[in-house]
Amino acid sequence: MAQQQIPKQLGRYNLVRPISKGGMATIYEARRNSIAGISPKVAIKIIDPKQASNEAFKKLFINEALVSSNLRHKNLIQIQDFNEDAGYYYLVMEFVDGLTLRHLFKTCRKHGLMIPQSLVAEIGRQICEGLHHAHQASTPEGIQLGLVHRDIKPSNVMIDGRGVIKVVDFGVSLAGIAQERPGAIRGTWGYMSPEQASGQPLTLRSDVFSLGIVLYELISLQPMFPNRQNTAQIKKLLQGDEAARMIAKLPKDYKEIKPLLMRALQRDPEARFATAEDMGKALSGLSSDLVRAREDLIFFYKKIKELRENPKRKGLPFEFFQDKSQGSNYSTNVFGFLSVILVGAIIVLVLYFVFSGLVGNKKQTPEVVQESSPPTIVEPTPTEVIVETKTETVTNTPVVKQTKTKTKIRAKKKKQKVEPTKKTEVKALGYGQVTISADVTSRVYIDGKFVRSAPLVKHKLPLGKHRFTIANENGDRKNFSFTVQDGYFYLYQWSFYDNSWKWKKHQKMTNPR
């Protein structure tokens, strides 16, 4: 009912549809009326009618407009206009045709897709560039804003189809040009720094801490602090350095970014990165090619958008999204992807025939020994036979020949033992690895014990038969079992939508870790 009170036109802007709604305001897609029938698309933020008479909300809204108007950076949302009409304050912003990191997070979690380390680093790097500009911003008169965003969270960061990250919503930002009651706590619980949650004075390092939480959630695909309503518990966890400890539990595929997140999430602000710029430089060091990182981000974004538009669509293979040490190009076109599959198939066939040849040789060796047939066996000792045949009348000739024959057999046996050993020497690992995912939020159980929420990535298992269960939130379950062999990798992805396996693969580990 409240939304219907807002007129369809404010000033020269026609409201098209609501995009998102928060506690203070609603954002609409709108069109700006211009000459010659040109009507650019914009986003308009309007104070909720229920809060229109709330002076505190008005001050925050005006503060956002005042602060944002001084920011000009590609990684920050751009403000185009601020006005009032029919009693409604409204803020006009550039329209970002994209997704929030919250959307990205939820889609990846639903389909069991991990976000590769290189992409997490690229997302974090761009956020750092935007934050650094905001932290250093000043008014046209040269007055330093002393700006701290105070509300860095997945829903306040967007990604568009060009692979550009945008930090949005400076509604609760702290700036030196605006007056505020000392000790005021503003922001979102679960993303606050320890000093912010305690109402202590803030520096720009508080935003660095919040960004560390956001990047952690992009990796783990689950909130760092799930119960955000329990503020007392969150304060206790923050004071106990729980945020930094949780980084140690991240998968090994993210080993290069873990030390950076550990530093960003230190309880003591002085132990964190001094600036967002410093953190951005550290994150950029994880990518050997920033151009390729941007291309990979564009490709990943397109795939996520496809999955959102068609939830039953089959996603890319789980390991295709896993980060590679040399950096894989996720923007590879369909032809390139099929080429990779073809080359992989050829390699598998070659290994199969080589392995088959080894096994065949191993089986044939004893048969050749039993057959006393000539060519391969008699060839090493022809001279011995000629020497003994000089004296045909010697009575003990048969005995000598028999002795020589035994000698030949012993020689052959030595060849049997030595040759296969060199060819089939394999280092035993004593374990296998399993990756299990699903297309909806699920929990993974192994041998009746809960391990973690899907996706389960490269989990080590002892050799032998194991029972597995994938259970979703609706109570649906998929039970299966298989025998883990030494040095093998197992990939299982179950679709609860189609009630079928999307990926089911066993292969020898080429780079176990």
Short mmCIF file of C-alpha atoms in Angstrom, two decimals:
data_model
loop_
_atom_site.label_atom_id
_atom_site.label_comp_id
_atom_site.label_asym_id
_atom_site.label_seq_id
_atom_site.Cartn_x
_atom_site.Cartn_y
_atom_site.Cartn_z
CA MET A 1 0.00 0.00 0.00
CA ALA A 2 2.82 2.36 0.89
CA GLN A 3 4.49 1.98 -2.51
CA GLN A 4 1.25 2.94 -4.35
CA GLN A 5 1.32 6.38 -2.71
CA ILE A 6 4.47 7.27 -4.61
CA PRO A 7 3.52 9.04 -7.86
CA LYS A 8 4.50 7.48 -11.18
CA GLN A 9 6.46 10.59 -12.08
CA LEU A 10 8.87 12.66 -10.00
CA GLY A 11 10.19 15.76 -11.69
CA ARG A 12 11.23 14.71 -15.18
CA TYR A 13 11.59 11.03 -14.26
CA ASN A 14 9.01 8.33 -15.01
CA LEU A 15 9.13 5.39 -12.57
CA VAL A 16 9.06 2.01 -14.32
CA ARG A 17 9.35 -0.64 -11.60
CA PRO A 18 10.82 -1.18 -8.12
CA ILE A 19 14.23 -2.85 -8.16
CA SER A 20 15.03 -3.30 -4.49
CA LYS A 21 13.71 -2.23 -1.11
CA GLY A 22 15.54 -1.51 2.13
CA GLY A 23 14.55 -0.33 5.57
CA MET A 24 14.77 3.35 4.64
CA ALA A 25 14.12 3.61 0.92
CA THR A 26 13.07 1.89 -2.30
CA ILE A 27 15.08 1.94 -5.54
CA TYR A 28 13.20 2.17 -8.84
CA GLU A 29 14.14 1.74 -12.46
CA ALA A 30 13.14 4.98 -14.18
CA ARG A 31 13.41 6.91 -17.44
CA ARG A 32 14.51 10.51 -17.73
CA ASN A 33 12.37 12.58 -20.12
CA SER A 34 14.58 14.34 -22.62
CA ILE A 35 14.12 16.05 -25.97
CA ALA A 36 13.78 14.17 -29.27
CA GLY A 37 12.20 11.19 -27.50
CA ILE A 38 15.45 10.22 -25.80
CA SER A 39 14.81 8.69 -22.37
CA PRO A 40 17.95 7.31 -20.68
CA LYS A 41 17.52 4.61 -18.06
CA VAL A 42 18.38 5.64 -14.50
CA ALA A 43 17.92 4.34 -10.95
CA ILE A 44 16.01 6.46 -8.45
CA LYS A 45 16.19 6.04 -4.69
CA ILE A 46 13.17 7.36 -2.80
CA ILE A 47 12.56 7.56 0.94
CA ASP A 48 9.82 5.14 1.92
CA PRO A 49 6.51 7.06 2.41
CA LYS A 50 6.27 5.64 5.94
CA GLN A 51 9.58 7.35 6.77
CA ALA A 52 8.97 10.56 4.82
CA SER A 53 8.30 12.53 8.01
CA ASN A 54 11.21 10.98 9.92
CA GLU A 55 13.81 13.73 10.25
CA ALA A 56 16.61 11.25 11.10
CA PHE A 57 16.03 9.38 7.82
CA LYS A 58 15.93 12.64 5.91
CA LYS A 59 19.29 13.67 7.35
CA LEU A 60 20.84 10.32 6.40
CA PHE A 61 19.41 10.62 2.90
CA ILE A 62 20.71 14.14 2.41
CA ASN A 63 24.08 13.02 3.82
CA GLU A 64 24.25 10.23 1.24
CA ALA A 65 23.53 12.69 -1.58
CA LEU A 66 26.09 15.16 -0.25
CA VAL A 67 28.83 12.53 0.14
CA SER A 68 28.14 10.62 -3.10
CA SER A 69 28.12 13.78 -5.21
CA ASN A 70 31.85 14.18 -4.45
CA LEU A 71 32.76 10.70 -5.67
CA ARG A 72 33.81 10.05 -9.27
CA HIS A 73 35.25 6.60 -9.82
CA LYS A 74 34.39 3.68 -12.09
CA ASN A 75 34.07 1.32 -9.09
CA LEU A 76 31.62 3.60 -7.24
CA ILE A 77 27.98 4.26 -8.09
CA GLN A 78 27.63 7.64 -9.84
CA ILE A 79 25.11 10.23 -8.60
CA GLN A 80 23.37 12.27 -11.32
CA ASP A 81 20.75 14.31 -9.48
CA PHE A 82 19.14 15.00 -6.11
CA ASN A 83 15.79 16.73 -5.74
CA GLU A 84 12.39 16.88 -4.07
CA ASP A 85 8.93 16.64 -5.61
CA ALA A 86 5.48 16.33 -4.03
CA GLY A 87 7.13 16.01 -0.64
CA TYR A 88 9.42 13.14 -1.71
CA TYR A 89 13.21 13.39 -1.65
CA TYR A 90 14.77 11.35 -4.42
CA LEU A 91 18.33 10.53 -5.47
CA VAL A 92 19.06 9.81 -9.14
CA MET A 93 21.90 7.36 -9.84
CA GLU A 94 23.40 5.60 -12.84
CA PHE A 95 21.52 2.40 -13.71
CA VAL A 96 23.72 -0.67 -13.26
CA ASP A 97 22.45 -3.57 -15.36
CA GLY A 98 23.90 -6.37 -13.30
CA LEU A 99 23.77 -8.46 -10.15
CA THR A 100 24.71 -7.86 -6.55
CA LEU A 101 27.30 -10.10 -4.95
CA ARG A 102 24.39 -11.41 -2.84
CA HIS A 103 22.76 -12.70 -6.05
CA LEU A 104 26.10 -14.18 -7.16
CA PHE A 105 26.58 -15.82 -3.76
CA LYS A 106 23.10 -17.38 -3.69
CA THR A 107 23.24 -18.70 -7.27
CA CYS A 108 26.65 -20.32 -6.77
CA ARG A 109 25.48 -21.89 -3.52
CA LYS A 110 22.28 -23.18 -5.12
CA HIS A 111 24.14 -24.84 -8.00
CA GLY A 112 27.17 -25.97 -5.99
CA LEU A 113 29.65 -23.78 -7.90
CA MET A 114 32.78 -22.47 -6.23
CA ILE A 115 34.04 -19.01 -7.19
CA PRO A 116 37.70 -19.41 -8.19
CA GLN A 117 40.40 -17.68 -6.18
CA SER A 118 41.44 -15.53 -9.15
CA LEU A 119 37.91 -14.15 -9.50
CA VAL A 120 37.52 -13.51 -5.77
CA ALA A 121 40.82 -11.61 -5.90
CA GLU A 122 39.69 -9.57 -8.92
CA ILE A 123 36.38 -8.68 -7.27
CA GLY A 124 38.22 -7.66 -4.09
CA ARG A 125 40.80 -5.65 -6.05
CA GLN A 126 38.13 -3.55 -7.78
CA ILE A 127 36.27 -2.95 -4.50
CA CYS A 128 39.55 -1.78 -2.97
CA GLU A 129 40.09 0.71 -5.80
CA GLY A 130 36.63 2.19 -5.27
CA LEU A 131 37.04 2.32 -1.49
CA HIS A 132 40.45 3.94 -1.73
CA HIS A 133 39.02 6.72 -3.90
CA ALA A 134 36.17 7.24 -1.41
CA HIS A 135 38.57 7.27 1.54
CA GLN A 136 40.71 9.95 -0.12
CA ALA A 137 37.84 12.04 -1.54
CA SER A 138 37.42 15.73 -0.79
CA THR A 139 34.89 18.47 -1.54
CA PRO A 140 35.32 20.91 -4.46
CA GLU A 141 36.68 23.33 -1.87
CA GLY A 142 39.43 20.86 -0.98
CA ILE A 143 38.00 19.78 2.37
CA GLN A 144 38.87 16.15 3.13
CA LEU A 145 35.70 14.09 3.58
CA GLY A 146 37.28 11.53 5.91
CA LEU A 147 34.78 9.04 4.51
CA VAL A 148 34.18 5.53 5.88
CA HIS A 149 31.49 3.52 4.05
CA ARG A 150 30.45 1.53 7.17
CA ASP A 151 28.16 -0.84 5.25
CA ILE A 152 30.29 -2.98 2.92
CA LYS A 153 28.28 -6.18 2.37
CA PRO A 154 27.34 -8.42 -0.60
CA SER A 155 24.07 -6.56 -1.31
CA ASN A 156 25.94 -3.23 -1.53
CA VAL A 157 28.36 -4.39 -4.21
CA MET A 158 27.29 -4.93 -7.83
CA ILE A 159 28.86 -6.50 -10.91
CA ASP A 160 27.80 -5.65 -14.47
CA GLY A 161 28.17 -7.43 -17.80
CA ARG A 162 31.47 -5.67 -18.50
CA GLY A 163 33.07 -7.20 -15.44
CA VAL A 164 33.05 -3.87 -13.55
CA ILE A 165 32.43 -3.90 -9.80
CA LYS A 166 30.41 -1.04 -8.26
CA VAL A 167 30.22 -0.15 -4.56
CA VAL A 168 26.79 1.33 -3.83
CA ASP A 169 24.77 2.86 -0.99
CA PHE A 170 26.65 5.42 1.06
CA GLY A 171 23.49 5.91 3.12
CA VAL A 172 25.09 5.23 6.50
CA SER A 173 28.60 6.37 5.61
CA LEU A 174 30.59 8.35 8.12
CA ALA A 175 32.02 11.66 6.92
CA GLY A 176 33.76 14.51 8.69
CA ILE A 177 31.48 17.04 6.97
CA ALA A 178 28.40 15.53 8.63
CA GLN A 179 27.62 15.72 12.33
CA GLU A 180 26.79 12.53 14.20
CA ARG A 181 26.25 11.54 17.80
CA PRO A 182 29.44 9.98 19.27
CA GLY A 183 29.20 6.22 19.79
CA ALA A 184 26.43 5.75 17.21
CA ILE A 185 26.41 2.24 15.73
CA ARG A 186 25.33 2.14 12.10
CA GLY A 187 25.80 -0.60 9.56
CA THR A 188 24.79 -4.24 9.18
CA TRP A 189 25.48 -6.75 11.94
CA GLY A 190 27.64 -9.58 10.68
CA TYR A 191 29.74 -7.24 8.51
CA MET A 192 30.93 -4.76 11.12
CA SER A 193 34.48 -4.48 12.38
CA PRO A 194 35.05 -5.07 16.12
CA GLU A 195 35.46 -1.34 16.76
CA GLN A 196 32.34 -0.53 14.73
CA ALA A 197 30.23 -3.08 16.64
CA SER A 198 31.44 -1.53 19.92
CA GLY A 199 30.64 2.05 18.95
CA GLN A 200 34.31 3.11 19.01
CA PRO A 201 35.84 5.74 16.69
CA LEU A 202 36.34 4.42 13.16
CA THR A 203 39.08 4.72 10.57
CA LEU A 204 39.15 3.55 6.97
CA ARG A 205 40.57 0.22 8.22
CA SER A 206 37.06 -0.63 9.39
CA ASP A 207 35.99 -0.95 5.72
CA VAL A 208 39.00 -3.22 5.11
CA PHE A 209 37.69 -5.57 7.82
CA SER A 210 34.17 -5.60 6.31
CA LEU A 211 35.61 -6.36 2.87
CA GLY A 212 37.50 -9.31 4.36
CA ILE A 213 34.16 -10.77 5.54
CA VAL A 214 32.60 -10.29 2.08
CA LEU A 215 35.49 -12.10 0.34
CA TYR A 216 35.31 -14.91 2.91
CA GLU A 217 31.63 -15.42 2.09
CA LEU A 218 32.34 -15.50 -1.66
CA ILE A 219 34.76 -18.37 -1.01
CA SER A 220 32.86 -20.35 1.61
CA LEU A 221 29.39 -19.59 0.14
CA GLN A 222 28.02 -19.19 3.64
CA PRO A 223 27.76 -16.27 6.09
CA MET A 224 30.64 -15.75 8.49
CA PHE A 225 28.08 -14.91 11.21
CA PRO A 226 24.79 -16.69 10.31
CA ASN A 227 22.77 -15.50 13.32
CA ARG A 228 22.91 -11.74 12.73
CA GLN A 229 20.09 -11.09 15.18
CA ASN A 230 22.25 -12.20 18.10
CA THR A 231 24.34 -9.04 18.35
CA ALA A 232 25.83 -9.98 21.72
CA GLN A 233 27.20 -13.23 20.29
CA ILE A 234 28.67 -11.43 17.26
CA LYS A 235 30.44 -8.93 19.53
CA LYS A 236 31.88 -11.79 21.57
CA LEU A 237 33.10 -13.63 18.46
CA LEU A 238 34.69 -10.48 17.06
CA GLN A 239 36.53 -9.77 20.31
CA GLY A 240 37.76 -13.37 20.33
CA ASP A 241 39.37 -13.11 16.85
CA GLU A 242 36.89 -15.65 15.48
CA ALA A 243 36.85 -13.94 12.07
CA ALA A 244 40.58 -14.47 11.52
CA ARG A 245 40.42 -18.07 12.78
CA MET A 246 37.69 -18.97 10.30
CA ILE A 247 39.99 -18.11 7.40
CA ALA A 248 42.21 -21.07 8.32
CA LYS A 249 39.28 -23.42 7.59
CA LEU A 250 38.97 -22.38 3.93
CA PRO A 251 39.80 -25.01 1.23
CA LYS A 252 43.39 -25.46 0.03
CA ASP A 253 42.41 -24.08 -3.40
CA TYR A 254 42.46 -20.64 -1.75
CA LYS A 255 45.83 -20.94 -0.01
CA GLU A 256 47.30 -17.81 -1.69
CA ILE A 257 44.45 -15.49 -0.65
CA LYS A 258 44.10 -16.83 2.89
CA PRO A 259 47.04 -14.84 4.38
CA LEU A 260 45.61 -11.63 2.88
CA LEU A 261 42.17 -12.24 4.39
CA MET A 262 43.79 -13.20 7.68
CA ARG A 263 45.49 -9.80 7.77
CA ALA A 264 42.35 -7.89 6.77
CA LEU A 265 40.36 -9.56 9.56
CA GLN A 266 42.66 -8.80 12.48
CA ARG A 267 40.88 -7.52 15.59
CA ASP A 268 43.48 -4.79 16.07
CA PRO A 269 43.05 -2.17 13.28
CA GLU A 270 46.80 -1.49 13.31
CA ALA A 271 47.48 -5.09 12.31
CA ARG A 272 45.32 -4.81 9.17
CA PHE A 273 46.24 -3.31 5.81
CA ALA A 274 46.90 0.38 6.33
CA THR A 275 44.74 1.34 3.35
CA ALA A 276 42.32 -0.23 0.90
CA GLU A 277 44.92 0.56 -1.76
CA ASP A 278 47.47 -1.66 0.02
CA MET A 279 44.98 -4.52 0.17
CA GLY A 280 44.12 -4.03 -3.51
CA LYS A 281 47.78 -4.26 -4.50
CA ALA A 282 48.16 -7.49 -2.52
CA LEU A 283 45.09 -8.97 -4.22
CA SER A 284 46.31 -7.94 -7.69
CA GLY A 285 49.49 -9.91 -7.00
CA LEU A 286 47.42 -13.12 -7.15
CA SER A 287 46.74 -12.59 -10.85
CA SER A 288 49.47 -12.71 -13.47
CA ASP A 289 47.25 -10.98 -16.04
CA LEU A 290 44.65 -8.41 -14.94
CA VAL A 291 43.16 -8.26 -18.46
CA ARG A 292 42.51 -11.99 -18.43
CA ALA A 293 41.14 -11.74 -14.88
CA ARG A 294 38.60 -9.20 -16.14
CA GLU A 295 37.67 -11.44 -19.09
CA ASP A 296 37.25 -14.41 -16.76
CA LEU A 297 34.96 -12.33 -14.54
CA ILE A 298 32.80 -11.36 -17.53
CA PHE A 299 32.49 -14.99 -18.60
CA PHE A 300 31.67 -16.13 -15.06
CA TYR A 301 29.04 -13.40 -14.73
CA LYS A 302 27.34 -14.50 -17.96
CA LYS A 303 27.17 -18.11 -16.78
CA ILE A 304 25.68 -17.09 -13.43
CA LYS A 305 23.10 -14.92 -15.17
CA GLU A 306 22.13 -17.83 -17.43
CA LEU A 307 21.61 -20.03 -14.38
CA ARG A 308 19.44 -17.35 -12.74
CA GLU A 309 17.28 -16.94 -15.84
CA ASN A 310 16.93 -20.70 -16.26
CA PRO A 311 17.33 -22.41 -12.83
CA LYS A 312 17.08 -25.91 -14.37
CA ARG A 313 19.85 -25.22 -16.84
CA LYS A 314 22.87 -27.46 -16.44
CA GLY A 315 25.86 -25.50 -15.13
CA LEU A 316 29.46 -25.94 -16.19
CA PRO A 317 31.43 -28.85 -14.73
CA PHE A 318 32.39 -28.27 -11.12
CA GLU A 319 36.12 -28.50 -11.76
CA PHE A 320 35.82 -26.07 -14.68
CA PHE A 321 35.22 -23.32 -12.11
CA GLN A 322 38.11 -24.38 -9.89
CA ASP A 323 41.13 -22.12 -9.83
CA LYS A 324 44.28 -23.33 -11.53
CA SER A 325 47.78 -22.42 -10.40
CA GLN A 326 48.72 -21.18 -13.88
CA GLY A 327 45.41 -19.36 -14.32
CA SER A 328 42.82 -20.83 -16.65
CA ASN A 329 40.86 -18.79 -19.15
CA TYR A 330 37.21 -19.07 -18.20
CA SER A 331 36.28 -16.88 -21.13
CA THR A 332 37.17 -19.65 -23.57
CA ASN A 333 34.52 -20.00 -26.24
CA VAL A 334 32.54 -23.16 -26.94
CA PHE A 335 35.02 -24.31 -29.55
CA GLY A 336 37.89 -23.95 -27.15
CA PHE A 337 36.03 -25.82 -24.44
CA LEU A 338 35.24 -28.70 -26.80
CA SER A 339 38.88 -28.75 -27.87
CA VAL A 340 39.93 -29.21 -24.26
CA ILE A 341 37.50 -32.12 -23.92
CA LEU A 342 38.81 -33.69 -27.14
CA VAL A 343 42.45 -33.38 -26.10
CA GLY A 344 41.55 -34.83 -22.69
CA ALA A 345 39.82 -37.78 -24.35
CA ILE A 346 42.89 -38.46 -26.52
CA ILE A 347 45.17 -38.37 -23.48
CA VAL A 348 42.88 -40.77 -21.62
CA LEU A 349 42.92 -43.18 -24.60
CA VAL A 350 46.71 -43.02 -24.86
CA LEU A 351 47.09 -43.72 -21.14
CA TYR A 352 44.59 -46.55 -21.44
CA PHE A 353 46.54 -48.28 -24.22
CA VAL A 354 49.87 -47.73 -22.44
CA PHE A 355 48.45 -49.16 -19.24
CA SER A 356 46.85 -52.04 -21.16
CA GLY A 357 50.25 -52.77 -22.74
CA LEU A 358 51.93 -52.90 -19.34
CA VAL A 359 49.29 -55.22 -17.97
CA GLY A 360 49.51 -57.36 -21.10
CA ASN A 361 53.28 -57.65 -20.80
CA LYS A 362 52.97 -58.56 -17.15
CA LYS A 363 50.59 -61.42 -17.98
CA GLN A 364 52.54 -62.72 -20.98
CA THR A 365 55.93 -62.95 -19.27
CA PRO A 366 55.28 -66.14 -17.30
CA GLU A 367 53.79 -67.84 -20.39
CA VAL A 368 56.96 -67.18 -22.37
CA VAL A 369 59.03 -68.73 -19.58
CA GLN A 370 57.01 -71.93 -19.55
CA GLU A 371 57.24 -72.30 -23.30
CA SER A 372 60.75 -73.51 -24.11
CA SER A 373 60.37 -72.11 -27.56
CA PRO A 374 63.46 -71.01 -29.24
CA PRO A 375 63.81 -67.49 -30.55
CA THR A 376 63.59 -65.31 -27.45
CA ILE A 377 64.91 -67.81 -24.92
CA VAL A 378 67.73 -69.72 -26.65
CA GLU A 379 69.31 -66.65 -28.17
CA PRO A 380 71.39 -65.57 -25.09
CA THR A 381 73.29 -68.94 -24.79
CA PRO A 382 73.79 -70.58 -28.22
CA THR A 383 77.56 -71.05 -27.73
CA GLU A 384 77.05 -73.21 -24.65
CA VAL A 385 74.99 -75.71 -26.60
CA ILE A 386 77.61 -75.90 -29.39
CA VAL A 387 80.41 -76.62 -26.92
CA GLU A 388 78.58 -79.56 -25.37
CA THR A 389 77.66 -81.13 -28.71
CA LYS A 390 81.31 -81.72 -29.65
CA THR A 391 81.42 -85.03 -27.70
CA GLU A 392 78.39 -87.09 -28.56
CA THR A 393 79.68 -90.25 -26.79
CA VAL A 394 80.16 -88.75 -23.34
CA THR A 395 77.75 -90.44 -20.95
CA ASN A 396 77.10 -87.42 -18.79
CA THR A 397 76.16 -85.15 -21.70
CA PRO A 398 72.42 -85.26 -20.92
CA VAL A 399 73.18 -84.22 -17.34
CA VAL A 400 75.26 -81.29 -18.51
CA LYS A 401 72.54 -80.21 -20.91
CA GLN A 402 70.00 -80.44 -18.16
CA THR A 403 72.19 -78.28 -15.95
CA LYS A 404 72.59 -75.71 -18.71
CA THR A 405 68.82 -75.68 -19.22
CA LYS A 406 68.27 -74.87 -15.53
CA THR A 407 70.74 -72.07 -15.80
CA LYS A 408 68.78 -70.63 -18.69
CA ILE A 409 65.55 -70.77 -16.71
CA ARG A 410 67.13 -68.93 -13.80
CA ALA A 411 68.29 -66.19 -16.14
CA LYS A 412 64.81 -65.85 -17.53
CA LYS A 413 63.34 -65.60 -14.04
CA LYS A 414 65.68 -62.73 -13.24
CA LYS A 415 64.41 -60.88 -16.27
CA GLN A 416 60.81 -61.45 -15.13
CA LYS A 417 61.42 -59.86 -11.73
CA VAL A 418 63.43 -56.84 -12.83
CA GLU A 419 61.70 -55.54 -15.98
CA PRO A 420 58.06 -55.18 -14.76
CA THR A 421 59.22 -53.55 -11.49
CA LYS A 422 60.72 -50.61 -13.35
CA LYS A 423 57.61 -50.07 -15.48
CA THR A 424 54.89 -50.38 -12.82
CA GLU A 425 56.56 -48.53 -9.96
CA VAL A 426 53.79 -46.23 -8.55
CA LYS A 427 53.93 -44.14 -5.40
CA ALA A 428 51.08 -45.09 -3.07
CA LEU A 429 49.14 -42.18 -1.51
CA GLY A 430 46.96 -44.14 0.86
CA TYR A 431 43.89 -41.99 0.20
CA GLY A 432 41.49 -40.70 -2.45
CA GLN A 433 39.76 -37.33 -2.95
CA VAL A 434 36.07 -36.60 -3.48
CA THR A 435 34.18 -33.49 -4.62
CA ILE A 436 30.41 -33.51 -4.07
CA SER A 437 27.95 -30.76 -5.05
CA ALA A 438 24.27 -30.24 -5.85
CA ASP A 439 22.10 -27.71 -7.68
CA VAL A 440 20.36 -26.56 -4.50
CA THR A 441 21.45 -25.84 -0.93
CA SER A 442 22.39 -29.24 0.53
CA ARG A 443 24.30 -30.99 3.28
CA VAL A 444 26.84 -33.77 2.68
CA TYR A 445 27.08 -36.82 4.95
CA ILE A 446 29.81 -39.46 4.74
CA ASP A 447 29.32 -42.78 6.49
CA GLY A 448 26.38 -41.28 8.37
CA LYS A 449 28.35 -38.27 9.67
CA PHE A 450 27.73 -34.66 8.59
CA VAL A 451 30.83 -33.22 6.91
CA ARG A 452 29.77 -29.79 5.57
CA SER A 453 27.28 -28.00 3.35
CA ALA A 454 27.76 -28.57 -0.37
CA PRO A 455 29.99 -28.07 -2.20
CA LEU A 456 32.50 -30.42 -0.60
CA VAL A 457 35.81 -29.83 -2.42
CA LYS A 458 38.68 -32.32 -2.73
CA HIS A 459 37.90 -34.01 0.56
CA LYS A 460 40.43 -36.73 1.47
CA LEU A 461 39.05 -40.17 2.28
CA PRO A 462 40.73 -43.38 3.43
CA LEU A 463 40.70 -46.33 1.04
CA GLY A 464 37.72 -48.65 1.06
CA LYS A 465 33.96 -48.45 0.62
CA HIS A 466 32.08 -45.38 1.93
CA ARG A 467 28.42 -44.33 2.11
CA PHE A 468 27.38 -40.84 0.99
CA THR A 469 24.19 -38.79 1.38
CA ILE A 470 23.28 -35.45 -0.19
CA ALA A 471 20.28 -33.92 1.64
CA ASN A 472 18.53 -30.67 0.64
CA GLU A 473 16.46 -28.32 2.79
CA ASN A 474 13.18 -29.96 1.70
CA GLY A 475 14.19 -33.30 3.16
CA ASP A 476 15.01 -34.91 -0.21
CA ARG A 477 18.00 -37.23 -0.11
CA LYS A 478 20.31 -38.93 -2.56
CA ASN A 479 22.15 -41.95 -1.15
CA PHE A 480 25.02 -43.61 -2.95
CA SER A 481 28.25 -45.42 -2.22
CA PHE A 482 31.49 -46.39 -3.90
CA THR A 483 34.91 -47.80 -3.08
CA VAL A 484 37.73 -45.27 -2.81
CA GLN A 485 40.87 -46.48 -4.57
CA ASP A 486 44.39 -45.26 -3.97
CA GLY A 487 45.21 -41.97 -5.69
CA TYR A 488 41.81 -41.52 -7.37
CA PHE A 489 39.65 -38.37 -7.62
CA TYR A 490 35.84 -38.72 -7.56
CA LEU A 491 33.45 -36.01 -8.80
CA TYR A 492 29.69 -36.20 -8.10
CA GLN A 493 27.12 -33.48 -8.83
CA TRP A 494 23.46 -34.31 -8.16
CA SER A 495 20.46 -32.41 -9.55
CA PHE A 496 17.43 -32.38 -7.27
CA TYR A 497 15.52 -30.60 -10.05
CA ASP A 498 16.02 -33.40 -12.59
CA ASN A 499 16.53 -36.18 -10.05
CA SER A 500 19.64 -37.29 -11.92
CA TRP A 501 23.43 -37.06 -11.91
CA LYS A 502 24.89 -34.08 -13.76
CA TRP A 503 28.47 -35.22 -13.22
CA LYS A 504 29.76 -38.55 -12.10
CA LYS A 505 33.43 -39.11 -12.76
CA HIS A 506 36.36 -41.19 -11.45
CA GLN A 507 39.91 -40.47 -12.54
CA LYS A 508 43.49 -40.84 -11.40
CA MET A 509 44.80 -37.76 -9.60
CA THR A 510 47.43 -36.04 -11.72
CA ASN A 511 48.44 -33.49 -9.09
CA PRO A 512 47.41 -34.81 -5.65
CA ARG A 513 47.67 -32.41 -2.73
#
